[in-house]
mmCIF file of N, CA, C and O in Angstrom:
data_model
loop_
_atom_site.group_PDB
_atom_site.id
_atom_site.type_symbol
_atom_site.label_atom_id
_atom_site.label_comp_id
_atom_site.label_asym_id
_atom_site.label_seq_id
_atom_site.Cartn_x
_atom_site.Cartn_y
_atom_site.Cartn_z
ATOM 1 N N GLU A 1 0.800 -1.054 -0.131
ATOM 2 C CA GLU A 1 0.161 0.138 -0.047
ATOM 3 C C GLU A 1 0.376 1.365 -0.054
ATOM 4 O O GLU A 1 2.023 1.316 0.624
ATOM 5 N N GLU A 2 0.772 2.277 -1.383
ATOM 6 C CA GLU A 2 1.295 3.453 -1.112
ATOM 7 C C GLU A 2 0.954 4.368 0.313
ATOM 8 O O GLU A 2 -0.111 4.203 0.347
ATOM 9 N N PRO A 3 2.004 4.438 0.951
ATOM 10 C CA PRO A 3 1.903 5.587 2.112
ATOM 11 C C PRO A 3 1.151 7.238 1.973
ATOM 12 O O PRO A 3 1.566 7.515 0.322
ATOM 13 N N ARG A 4 0.074 7.493 2.264
ATOM 14 C CA ARG A 4 -0.842 8.728 2.379
ATOM 15 C C ARG A 4 0.021 9.665 2.627
ATOM 16 O O ARG A 4 1.041 10.153 2.998
ATOM 17 N N GLU A 5 -0.098 10.882 1.415
ATOM 18 C CA GLU A 5 0.505 11.956 1.191
ATOM 19 C C GLU A 5 -0.198 12.562 2.711
ATOM 20 O O GLU A 5 -1.135 12.627 2.446
ATOM 21 N N SER A 6 0.502 13.559 3.418
ATOM 22 C CA SER A 6 0.162 14.520 4.684
ATOM 23 C C SER A 6 -0.996 15.777 4.060
ATOM 24 O O SER A 6 -0.772 15.355 2.922
ATOM 25 N N THR A 7 -2.468 15.587 4.667
ATOM 26 C CA THR A 7 -2.719 17.000 4.620
ATOM 27 C C THR A 7 -2.412 17.958 5.009
ATOM 28 O O THR A 7 -3.608 19.262 5.190
ATOM 29 N N ALA A 8 -1.753 17.747 6.237
ATOM 30 C CA ALA A 8 -0.967 19.128 7.290
ATOM 31 C C ALA A 8 -0.645 20.159 6.553
ATOM 32 O O ALA A 8 -0.130 19.594 5.501
ATOM 33 N N PRO A 9 -0.755 21.050 6.817
ATOM 34 C CA PRO A 9 0.368 22.669 6.474
ATOM 35 C C PRO A 9 1.337 21.866 6.773
ATOM 36 O O PRO A 9 1.404 21.724 7.860
ATOM 37 N N ARG A 10 2.097 22.748 5.975
ATOM 38 C CA ARG A 10 3.926 22.608 5.255
ATOM 39 C C ARG A 10 4.410 23.578 6.098
ATOM 40 O O ARG A 10 4.166 24.973 5.034
ATOM 41 N N VAL A 11 5.393 23.987 7.022
ATOM 42 C CA VAL A 11 5.886 25.237 6.709
ATOM 43 C C VAL A 11 7.437 24.973 6.619
ATOM 44 O O VAL A 11 8.285 24.161 7.843
ATOM 45 N N THR A 12 8.570 25.584 6.274
ATOM 46 C CA THR A 12 9.685 25.326 5.862
ATOM 47 C C THR A 12 10.774 25.808 7.533
ATOM 48 O O THR A 12 10.590 27.246 7.011
ATOM 49 N N LEU A 13 11.747 25.607 8.173
ATOM 50 C CA LEU A 13 12.632 26.533 8.836
ATOM 51 C C LEU A 13 13.841 25.954 8.754
ATOM 52 O O LEU A 13 14.550 24.455 8.671
ATOM 53 N N ASN A 14 14.877 26.746 7.775
ATOM 54 C CA ASN A 14 16.250 26.115 7.486
ATOM 55 C C ASN A 14 16.887 27.063 8.728
ATOM 56 O O ASN A 14 16.598 27.849 9.356
ATOM 57 N N VAL A 15 17.903 25.378 9.148
ATOM 58 C CA VAL A 15 19.304 26.191 9.666
ATOM 59 C C VAL A 15 20.046 26.304 9.618
ATOM 60 O O VAL A 15 20.682 24.936 8.767
ATOM 61 N N LEU A 16 20.984 27.411 9.567
ATOM 62 C CA LEU A 16 22.159 27.245 8.449
ATOM 63 C C LEU A 16 23.726 26.755 9.575
ATOM 64 O O LEU A 16 23.199 27.090 10.723
ATOM 65 N N SER A 17 24.139 26.628 9.381
ATOM 66 C CA SER A 17 25.129 26.722 9.919
ATOM 67 C C SER A 17 26.141 27.145 11.045
ATOM 68 O O SER A 17 26.610 27.324 12.096
ATOM 69 N N ASP A 18 25.963 28.533 10.657
ATOM 70 C CA ASP A 18 25.854 30.033 11.519
ATOM 71 C C ASP A 18 24.591 29.996 12.430
ATOM 72 O O ASP A 18 25.791 30.973 13.021
ATOM 73 N N GLY A 19 24.120 29.411 12.371
ATOM 74 C CA GLY A 19 23.232 29.371 13.603
ATOM 75 C C GLY A 19 22.160 29.990 13.156
ATOM 76 O O GLY A 19 20.868 30.779 13.959
ATOM 77 N N SER A 20 22.149 30.935 11.972
ATOM 78 C CA SER A 20 20.966 31.494 11.519
ATOM 79 C C SER A 20 20.279 31.165 11.053
ATOM 80 O O SER A 20 19.716 29.815 10.446
ATOM 81 N N LEU A 21 18.564 31.115 11.469
ATOM 82 C CA LEU A 21 17.709 31.128 11.074
ATOM 83 C C LEU A 21 16.316 31.229 9.794
ATOM 84 O O LEU A 21 16.015 32.724 9.704
ATOM 85 N N LEU A 22 16.066 30.606 9.328
ATOM 86 C CA LEU A 22 14.599 31.259 8.591
ATOM 87 C C LEU A 22 13.572 30.717 8.588
ATOM 88 O O LEU A 22 13.397 28.956 7.763
ATOM 89 N N LEU A 23 12.383 30.975 9.430
ATOM 90 C CA LEU A 23 11.033 30.318 9.501
ATOM 91 C C LEU A 23 10.498 30.367 8.233
ATOM 92 O O LEU A 23 9.976 32.209 8.206
ATOM 93 N N ALA A 24 9.949 29.473 7.565
ATOM 94 C CA ALA A 24 8.572 30.283 6.215
ATOM 95 C C ALA A 24 9.326 31.521 5.453
ATOM 96 O O ALA A 24 9.111 32.346 5.100
ATOM 97 N N GLY A 25 10.941 30.936 5.073
ATOM 98 C CA GLY A 25 11.964 32.789 4.653
ATOM 99 C C GLY A 25 11.599 33.945 4.822
ATOM 100 O O GLY A 25 12.727 34.538 4.425
ATOM 101 N N HIS A 26 11.852 33.546 6.276
ATOM 102 C CA HIS A 26 12.085 35.139 6.756
ATOM 103 C C HIS A 26 13.183 34.715 8.127
ATOM 104 O O HIS A 26 12.829 33.777 8.395
ATOM 105 N N ALA A 27 14.163 35.377 8.239
ATOM 106 C CA ALA A 27 14.810 35.345 9.371
ATOM 107 C C ALA A 27 14.402 35.622 10.555
ATOM 108 O O ALA A 27 13.404 36.401 10.089
ATOM 109 N N THR A 28 15.331 34.590 11.209
ATOM 110 C CA THR A 28 14.345 34.839 12.848
ATOM 111 C C THR A 28 15.936 33.792 13.804
ATOM 112 O O THR A 28 16.477 34.404 12.895
ATOM 113 N N THR A 29 15.667 34.581 14.754
ATOM 114 C CA THR A 29 16.323 34.095 15.868
ATOM 115 C C THR A 29 15.747 32.575 16.831
ATOM 116 O O THR A 29 14.701 32.468 16.897
ATOM 117 N N VAL A 30 16.459 32.512 17.848
ATOM 118 C CA VAL A 30 16.459 31.640 18.945
ATOM 119 C C VAL A 30 15.273 31.930 19.415
ATOM 120 O O VAL A 30 14.564 31.486 20.230
ATOM 121 N N GLU A 31 15.709 33.223 20.531
ATOM 122 C CA GLU A 31 15.026 34.336 20.886
ATOM 123 C C GLU A 31 13.353 34.318 20.303
ATOM 124 O O GLU A 31 12.573 34.725 21.193
ATOM 125 N N GLU A 32 13.640 34.660 19.208
ATOM 126 C CA GLU A 32 11.914 35.147 18.858
ATOM 127 C C GLU A 32 11.661 33.906 18.175
ATOM 128 O O GLU A 32 9.978 34.104 18.013
ATOM 129 N N LEU A 33 12.135 32.142 18.489
ATOM 130 C CA LEU A 33 11.538 31.767 17.822
ATOM 131 C C LEU A 33 10.290 30.953 18.408
ATOM 132 O O LEU A 33 8.700 31.059 17.925
ATOM 133 N N PRO A 34 9.775 31.091 20.087
ATOM 134 C CA PRO A 34 8.591 30.263 20.765
ATOM 135 C C PRO A 34 7.187 31.723 20.429
ATOM 136 O O PRO A 34 6.501 30.965 19.772
ATOM 137 N N ARG A 35 7.791 32.920 20.083
ATOM 138 C CA ARG A 35 6.747 33.246 19.698
ATOM 139 C C ARG A 35 6.297 33.240 18.350
ATOM 140 O O ARG A 35 4.933 33.035 17.995
ATOM 141 N N ARG A 36 7.358 32.791 17.501
ATOM 142 C CA ARG A 36 6.589 32.297 16.061
ATOM 143 C C ARG A 36 6.849 31.006 15.977
ATOM 144 O O ARG A 36 5.410 30.693 14.806
ATOM 145 N N LEU A 37 6.874 30.129 16.673
ATOM 146 C CA LEU A 37 5.983 29.479 16.176
ATOM 147 C C LEU A 37 4.196 29.224 17.208
ATOM 148 O O LEU A 37 4.210 28.363 16.519
ATOM 149 N N LYS A 38 4.193 29.544 18.419
ATOM 150 C CA LYS A 38 3.415 29.690 19.123
ATOM 151 C C LYS A 38 2.516 30.451 17.582
ATOM 152 O O LYS A 38 1.095 29.871 17.567
ATOM 153 N N LYS A 39 2.239 31.656 17.227
ATOM 154 C CA LYS A 39 1.433 31.779 16.099
ATOM 155 C C LYS A 39 1.303 31.004 14.432
ATOM 156 O O LYS A 39 0.201 30.803 14.370
ATOM 157 N N LEU A 40 2.863 30.578 14.463
ATOM 158 C CA LEU A 40 2.637 29.628 13.492
ATOM 159 C C LEU A 40 1.450 27.912 14.190
ATOM 160 O O LEU A 40 0.574 28.238 13.042
ATOM 161 N N ARG A 41 1.663 27.790 14.763
ATOM 162 C CA ARG A 41 0.535 26.797 15.581
ATOM 163 C C ARG A 41 -0.591 27.274 15.848
ATOM 164 O O ARG A 41 -1.593 26.372 14.912
ATOM 165 N N GLU A 42 -1.018 28.664 15.788
ATOM 166 C CA GLU A 42 -2.185 29.087 15.641
ATOM 167 C C GLU A 42 -2.806 29.546 14.314
ATOM 168 O O GLU A 42 -4.343 29.173 14.504
ATOM 169 N N ASP A 43 -2.090 30.175 13.695
ATOM 170 C CA ASP A 43 -2.596 30.169 12.567
ATOM 171 C C ASP A 43 -2.401 29.575 11.615
ATOM 172 O O ASP A 43 -4.020 28.360 10.755
ATOM 173 N N GLU A 44 -1.840 27.629 11.715
ATOM 174 C CA GLU A 44 -1.873 27.294 10.647
ATOM 175 C C GLU A 44 -2.637 25.560 11.575
ATOM 176 O O GLU A 44 -2.279 24.475 10.585
ATOM 177 N N GLY A 45 -2.675 25.722 12.432
ATOM 178 C CA GLY A 45 -3.645 24.468 13.501
ATOM 179 C C GLY A 45 -2.265 23.656 14.122
ATOM 180 O O GLY A 45 -1.209 23.546 13.968
ATOM 181 N N PRO A 46 -2.835 22.351 15.099
ATOM 182 C CA PRO A 46 -1.709 21.848 15.589
ATOM 183 C C PRO A 46 -1.026 21.073 15.224
ATOM 184 O O PRO A 46 -0.401 19.604 15.460
ATOM 185 N N ASP A 47 -1.429 20.040 13.904
ATOM 186 C CA ASP A 47 -0.590 19.522 12.757
ATOM 187 C C ASP A 47 0.398 19.783 11.865
ATOM 188 O O ASP A 47 0.357 19.233 11.118
ATOM 189 N N VAL A 48 -0.127 20.953 12.095
ATOM 190 C CA VAL A 48 1.201 21.553 11.108
ATOM 191 C C VAL A 48 2.768 20.899 11.205
ATOM 192 O O VAL A 48 2.997 20.089 12.384
ATOM 193 N N GLU A 49 2.896 20.624 9.823
ATOM 194 C CA GLU A 49 4.166 20.430 10.030
ATOM 195 C C GLU A 49 5.310 20.856 9.753
ATOM 196 O O GLU A 49 5.527 21.922 8.791
ATOM 197 N N LEU A 50 6.422 21.209 10.205
ATOM 198 C CA LEU A 50 7.436 21.711 10.404
ATOM 199 C C LEU A 50 8.396 21.149 9.694
ATOM 200 O O LEU A 50 9.057 20.033 10.449
ATOM 201 N N ARG A 51 9.137 21.064 8.127
ATOM 202 C CA ARG A 51 10.372 20.737 7.755
ATOM 203 C C ARG A 51 11.233 21.648 8.034
ATOM 204 O O ARG A 51 11.702 22.269 7.478
ATOM 205 N N MET A 52 12.363 20.638 8.997
ATOM 206 C CA MET A 52 13.495 21.744 9.172
ATOM 207 C C MET A 52 14.916 20.811 7.777
ATOM 208 O O MET A 52 15.024 19.838 8.080
ATOM 209 N N ARG A 53 15.007 21.976 7.565
ATOM 210 C CA ARG A 53 16.296 21.635 6.354
ATOM 211 C C ARG A 53 18.005 22.521 7.328
ATOM 212 O O ARG A 53 17.560 23.432 7.569
ATOM 213 N N VAL A 54 18.362 21.116 7.112
ATOM 214 C CA VAL A 54 19.151 21.989 8.075
ATOM 215 C C VAL A 54 20.637 21.399 7.267
ATOM 216 O O VAL A 54 21.368 20.715 5.917
ATOM 217 N N ASP A 55 21.835 22.327 7.377
ATOM 218 C CA ASP A 55 22.797 22.115 6.730
ATOM 219 C C ASP A 55 23.567 20.983 7.261
ATOM 220 O O ASP A 55 23.680 20.811 8.560
ATOM 221 N N ARG A 56 24.067 20.763 6.530
ATOM 222 C CA ARG A 56 25.804 19.014 6.928
ATOM 223 C C ARG A 56 26.278 20.013 8.178
ATOM 224 O O ARG A 56 26.352 19.464 8.361
ATOM 225 N N LYS A 57 27.234 20.922 7.611
ATOM 226 C CA LYS A 57 27.642 21.180 8.607
ATOM 227 C C LYS A 57 27.263 21.737 9.652
ATOM 228 O O LYS A 57 28.161 22.226 10.963
ATOM 229 N N THR A 58 25.838 21.958 10.058
ATOM 230 C CA THR A 58 25.694 22.291 11.315
ATOM 231 C C THR A 58 25.677 21.791 12.466
ATOM 232 O O THR A 58 25.577 20.439 12.255
ATOM 233 N N GLU A 59 26.116 22.286 13.242
ATOM 234 C CA GLU A 59 26.288 21.261 14.876
ATOM 235 C C GLU A 59 25.501 21.279 15.449
ATOM 236 O O GLU A 59 24.204 21.840 15.912
ATOM 237 N N TYR A 60 25.036 20.142 15.776
ATOM 238 C CA TYR A 60 23.987 19.938 17.204
ATOM 239 C C TYR A 60 23.538 21.107 18.271
ATOM 240 O O TYR A 60 22.213 20.643 18.455
ATOM 241 N N SER A 61 24.737 20.803 19.004
ATOM 242 C CA SER A 61 24.284 22.973 19.284
ATOM 243 C C SER A 61 23.097 23.718 18.667
ATOM 244 O O SER A 61 22.636 23.842 20.062
ATOM 245 N N ILE A 62 23.291 23.220 17.536
ATOM 246 C CA ILE A 62 22.593 24.972 17.458
ATOM 247 C C ILE A 62 21.378 24.163 16.816
ATOM 248 O O ILE A 62 19.991 24.913 17.206
ATOM 249 N N VAL A 63 21.386 22.861 16.776
ATOM 250 C CA VAL A 63 19.661 22.698 16.520
ATOM 251 C C VAL A 63 19.090 21.889 17.483
ATOM 252 O O VAL A 63 17.824 22.466 17.653
ATOM 253 N N ALA A 64 19.532 21.699 18.848
ATOM 254 C CA ALA A 64 19.056 21.208 19.742
ATOM 255 C C ALA A 64 18.149 22.335 20.246
ATOM 256 O O ALA A 64 16.924 21.973 20.932
ATOM 257 N N PRO A 65 18.173 23.737 20.535
ATOM 258 C CA PRO A 65 17.879 24.530 21.520
ATOM 259 C C PRO A 65 16.102 24.912 19.860
ATOM 260 O O PRO A 65 15.126 24.827 20.940
ATOM 261 N N VAL A 66 16.245 24.789 18.810
ATOM 262 C CA VAL A 66 15.370 24.249 18.199
ATOM 263 C C VAL A 66 14.469 23.324 18.223
ATOM 264 O O VAL A 66 13.170 23.710 18.410
ATOM 265 N N LEU A 67 14.485 22.535 18.648
ATOM 266 C CA LEU A 67 13.683 21.205 19.107
ATOM 267 C C LEU A 67 13.453 21.249 19.870
ATOM 268 O O LEU A 67 12.247 21.312 20.325
ATOM 269 N N ALA A 68 14.092 22.507 21.065
ATOM 270 C CA ALA A 68 13.090 22.015 21.800
ATOM 271 C C ALA A 68 12.262 23.325 22.139
ATOM 272 O O ALA A 68 11.094 22.926 23.217
ATOM 273 N N GLU A 69 12.256 24.399 21.156
ATOM 274 C CA GLU A 69 11.218 25.189 21.307
ATOM 275 C C GLU A 69 10.279 24.855 20.604
ATOM 276 O O GLU A 69 9.074 25.300 21.014
ATOM 277 N N CYS A 70 10.773 23.961 19.244
ATOM 278 C CA CYS A 70 9.512 23.318 18.692
ATOM 279 C C CYS A 70 7.781 22.788 20.081
ATOM 280 O O CYS A 70 7.463 22.367 19.533
ATOM 281 N N ALA A 71 9.067 21.787 20.869
ATOM 282 C CA ALA A 71 8.178 20.664 21.438
ATOM 283 C C ALA A 71 7.553 21.833 22.938
ATOM 284 O O ALA A 71 6.441 21.508 22.689
ATOM 285 N N ALA A 72 8.170 22.599 22.938
ATOM 286 C CA ALA A 72 7.265 24.020 23.967
ATOM 287 C C ALA A 72 6.508 24.638 23.284
ATOM 288 O O ALA A 72 5.051 24.443 24.215
ATOM 289 N N SER A 73 6.640 24.324 21.765
ATOM 290 C CA SER A 73 5.299 25.066 21.726
ATOM 291 C C SER A 73 4.042 24.217 21.078
ATOM 292 O O SER A 73 3.298 25.104 20.071
ATOM 293 N N GLY A 74 4.362 22.880 20.983
ATOM 294 C CA GLY A 74 3.642 22.225 20.986
ATOM 295 C C GLY A 74 3.549 21.515 19.582
ATOM 296 O O GLY A 74 2.123 21.046 18.475
ATOM 297 N N ILE A 75 4.090 21.510 18.586
ATOM 298 C CA ILE A 75 5.064 21.345 17.250
ATOM 299 C C ILE A 75 5.350 19.882 17.448
ATOM 300 O O ILE A 75 6.296 20.141 18.345
ATOM 301 N N TRP A 76 4.313 19.104 16.913
ATOM 302 C CA TRP A 76 5.022 17.660 17.634
ATOM 303 C C TRP A 76 5.224 16.819 15.981
ATOM 304 O O TRP A 76 6.162 16.299 15.798
ATOM 305 N N ASN A 77 5.258 17.933 14.817
ATOM 306 C CA ASN A 77 5.191 17.008 13.390
ATOM 307 C C ASN A 77 6.185 17.800 13.233
ATOM 308 O O ASN A 77 6.201 18.507 11.981
ATOM 309 N N VAL A 78 6.899 17.065 12.935
ATOM 310 C CA VAL A 78 9.164 18.070 12.492
ATOM 311 C C VAL A 78 9.516 16.518 11.833
ATOM 312 O O VAL A 78 9.548 15.862 12.516
ATOM 313 N N ALA A 79 10.012 16.874 10.394
ATOM 314 C CA ALA A 79 10.166 16.431 9.348
ATOM 315 C C ALA A 79 12.250 16.716 9.411
ATOM 316 O O ALA A 79 11.897 18.229 9.732
ATOM 317 N N PHE A 80 12.484 16.041 9.123
ATOM 318 C CA PHE A 80 14.190 16.732 8.594
ATOM 319 C C PHE A 80 14.737 16.335 7.422
ATOM 320 O O PHE A 80 14.346 15.288 6.745
ATOM 321 N N SER A 81 15.762 17.603 6.903
ATOM 322 C CA SER A 81 15.941 17.296 5.574
ATOM 323 C C SER A 81 16.941 17.594 5.468
ATOM 324 O O SER A 81 17.595 19.049 6.394
ATOM 325 N N VAL A 82 18.708 17.522 4.376
ATOM 326 C CA VAL A 82 20.195 17.940 4.656
ATOM 327 C C VAL A 82 18.856 18.734 3.443
ATOM 328 O O VAL A 82 19.318 18.450 2.348
ATOM 329 N N LEU A 83 20.587 19.958 3.898
ATOM 330 C CA LEU A 83 20.332 21.104 2.913
ATOM 331 C C LEU A 83 22.109 21.162 2.195
ATOM 332 O O LEU A 83 22.983 20.257 2.187
ATOM 333 N N LYS A 84 21.524 20.471 0.291
ATOM 334 C CA LYS A 84 22.613 20.343 -0.220
ATOM 335 C C LYS A 84 23.792 21.078 -0.195
ATOM 336 O O LYS A 84 23.655 21.938 0.146
ATOM 337 N N PRO A 85 25.052 20.828 -0.705
ATOM 338 C CA PRO A 85 26.196 21.468 -0.742
ATOM 339 C C PRO A 85 25.784 23.499 -0.902
ATOM 340 O O PRO A 85 26.264 24.050 -0.923
ATOM 341 N N ASP A 86 25.365 23.019 -2.282
ATOM 342 C CA ASP A 86 25.387 24.321 -2.851
ATOM 343 C C ASP A 86 24.025 24.881 -2.747
ATOM 344 O O ASP A 86 22.952 25.691 -3.650
ATOM 345 N N ALA A 87 23.458 24.428 -1.944
ATOM 346 C CA ALA A 87 21.758 24.563 -2.165
ATOM 347 C C ALA A 87 21.934 25.920 -1.213
ATOM 348 O O ALA A 87 22.426 26.123 -0.380
ATOM 349 N N HIS A 88 20.614 26.886 -1.408
ATOM 350 C CA HIS A 88 20.501 28.498 -0.996
ATOM 351 C C HIS A 88 19.182 28.615 -0.472
ATOM 352 O O HIS A 88 18.408 28.312 -1.624
ATOM 353 N N PRO A 89 18.892 28.657 0.548
ATOM 354 C CA PRO A 89 17.554 28.473 1.016
ATOM 355 C C PRO A 89 16.524 30.060 0.695
ATOM 356 O O PRO A 89 16.870 30.807 0.329
#
């Protein structure tokens, strides 16, 4: 049986190796992230999918606080992908 495509709204969060974040194409910071994620969940609903695109050189110490903020904001549907070295968000 083919897996069903999710109908949940999807938003992309780019996490770059220098620690910069782009949520839905807009620059943000870890400090702003709780407010932005809360608004995202309110606007898109509790099943919103957050697709994290992470630069392969990004250290986990940069990703960990982002994941913690997702959990704290109630966003549970998080998927990962790795940015190709020549990709630009």
